[in-house]
Amino acid sequence: MANKRVVVTGMGAVTPIGIGLESFWNALINGVNGVEMITHFDSSKFDTKFAAEVKNFNPENYLDRKSIRRLDPFARFALVSSEMAINDSGINLSSTDLNRFGVIYGSGIGGMETLQQQHWNFFQSKNPQSLSPFFIPMMISDIAAGQISIKFGLKGPNYATTSACATSSHAIADAFLWIQRGTADMMICGGSEAAITEIGVGGFTAMRALSTWNDRYKEASRPFDKDRNGFVMGEGAGTLILEEYEHAVNRNAKIYAELAGIGLTADAHHITAPAPGGEGAVRSMQNALQDAGLAPQVVDYINAHGTSTPLNDVNETNAIKTVFGKHAYELVVSSTKSMTGHLLGAAGGVEAIATVLSLYNGLIPPTINLTNPDPECDLNYSPLNATTKNIKVAISNTFGFGGHNASLVFKKVEL
């Protein structure tokens, strides 16, 4: 039996540059910078005092007060973006077989704010009675998937993925497989993260992963630029509705793009550094193209992992050159992290949405702050301004600590 085709029919985004699909997209193509000084806590003692926080997010605009009290911020982002995606898909849940509608939803860390607060409560009092009965169900990283299924009554496959910065892409890949093999008609997938807390920023600072340009924080997220010195933490959520092609056609759904192939590999090299030459990334992109049945020469755009760290940017560039040869200089690569910061486990979901919208609209977001390109990064990164291009095939890359690599190939449905 032939594999089922899988298409994207709904999306929802809660990001540092916009809440909602239209707001997010308009900010992306106009190069809006989401990086500001941290407001979530007093960062005066921290080496890094800035981040890409979600702005003007009032959970009371979306959730009831009881739910808000029992949800960590990462789960709030997940629920809100999921409801946006469902609404965008136009699906009528009351006439849908909910046993064949599942959720695969990830988070790299889970309820960091809840974890921090409950640790504080316990170690201040040394009394286990000080712990909230909602501590564990608010903190565990799978709870977003559980909460989404509860809210919308979805009874298909349900679990979370956790693979650092590749988390959301793994969730999307798993959802793709469940539909492709015929187990589900529709899947909600993506990821959420809300780790801009004292211990979150402190932990990444301790490992020297974050930029420390406190006096030039607006310029700090600068993928592929010679002057980059670390990534900028972001937060938010990106959610997609994947749907079996005939199911979508039969209900006259709006189809943004087809998810044609996935590539998942491991570096088997180092806990934080990518394999030399981007060897794992090479196989990830090659496997995704092979899965999609497409040649490298048909790819028009790559939404890069592009973290603004020297190791990632050079290795990803080298990996693209290895996979695409001369065509690497003809396609366009861009990093939307230059605007959103690095959303960690949510990055793959938000960047998959950016990739799909680029393909749908024929417009590639810029890599902002790319004013002094690294000589080793010599591809077309859509520097500073958006690029108009008729895109038929696009790839979204995400790579995570631990050597997790994921590449997703999207294409126009007529191919």
Short mmCIF file of N, CA, C and O in Angstrom, two decimals, residues 63 66-76 79 114 138 143 147:
data_model
loop_
_atom_site.label_atom_id
_atom_site.label_comp_id
_atom_site.label_asym_id
_atom_site.label_seq_id
_atom_site.Cartn_x
_atom_site.Cartn_y
_atom_site.Cartn_z
N LEU A 63 -7.41 32.10 28.08
CA LEU A 63 -7.66 30.99 28.99
C LEU A 63 -8.39 31.49 30.24
O LEU A 63 -8.23 32.66 30.63
N LYS A 66 -8.70 29.73 36.25
CA LYS A 66 -8.38 28.46 36.89
C LYS A 66 -7.33 27.70 36.07
O LYS A 66 -6.35 27.16 36.62
N SER A 67 -7.50 27.68 34.77
CA SER A 67 -6.53 27.01 33.91
C SER A 67 -5.17 27.69 33.99
O SER A 67 -4.14 27.02 34.05
N ILE A 68 -5.19 29.02 34.00
CA ILE A 68 -3.93 29.76 34.03
C ILE A 68 -3.12 29.39 35.27
O ILE A 68 -1.91 29.18 35.21
N ARG A 69 -3.80 29.29 36.43
CA ARG A 69 -3.10 28.96 37.68
C ARG A 69 -2.47 27.58 37.62
O ARG A 69 -1.48 27.31 38.30
N ARG A 70 -3.02 26.70 36.81
CA ARG A 70 -2.56 25.32 36.78
C ARG A 70 -1.73 24.99 35.54
O ARG A 70 -1.49 23.81 35.25
N LEU A 71 -1.27 26.02 34.85
CA LEU A 71 -0.46 25.81 33.65
C LEU A 71 0.83 26.60 33.75
O LEU A 71 0.80 27.82 34.02
N ASP A 72 1.94 25.95 33.52
CA ASP A 72 3.21 26.65 33.36
C ASP A 72 3.12 27.49 32.08
O ASP A 72 2.39 27.14 31.15
N PRO A 73 3.90 28.57 32.00
CA PRO A 73 3.86 29.39 30.77
C PRO A 73 4.07 28.60 29.48
O PRO A 73 3.45 28.90 28.46
N PHE A 74 4.91 27.57 29.52
CA PHE A 74 5.14 26.83 28.26
C PHE A 74 3.87 26.12 27.81
O PHE A 74 3.60 26.00 26.60
N ALA A 75 3.07 25.64 28.75
CA ALA A 75 1.82 24.98 28.40
C ALA A 75 0.76 25.99 27.94
O ALA A 75 -0.07 25.68 27.08
N ARG A 76 0.79 27.20 28.52
CA ARG A 76 -0.13 28.24 28.05
C ARG A 76 0.16 28.57 26.59
O ARG A 76 -0.75 28.66 25.77
N LEU A 79 -1.17 25.71 24.38
CA LEU A 79 -2.63 25.67 24.21
C LEU A 79 -3.12 26.81 23.32
O LEU A 79 -3.98 26.61 22.46
N THR A 114 7.94 26.71 36.78
CA THR A 114 7.35 25.93 37.87
C THR A 114 8.42 25.19 38.65
O THR A 114 8.41 25.17 39.89
N MET A 138 2.35 20.31 36.29
CA MET A 138 2.63 21.57 35.60
C MET A 138 4.01 21.56 34.94
O MET A 138 4.24 22.22 33.95
N ILE A 143 3.22 17.49 29.36
CA ILE A 143 1.89 17.95 29.77
C ILE A 143 1.23 18.82 28.71
O ILE A 143 -0.01 18.90 28.65
N GLN A 147 -2.53 18.37 27.77
CA GLN A 147 -3.50 19.45 27.90
C GLN A 147 -4.20 19.75 26.57
O GLN A 147 -5.40 20.04 26.54
#
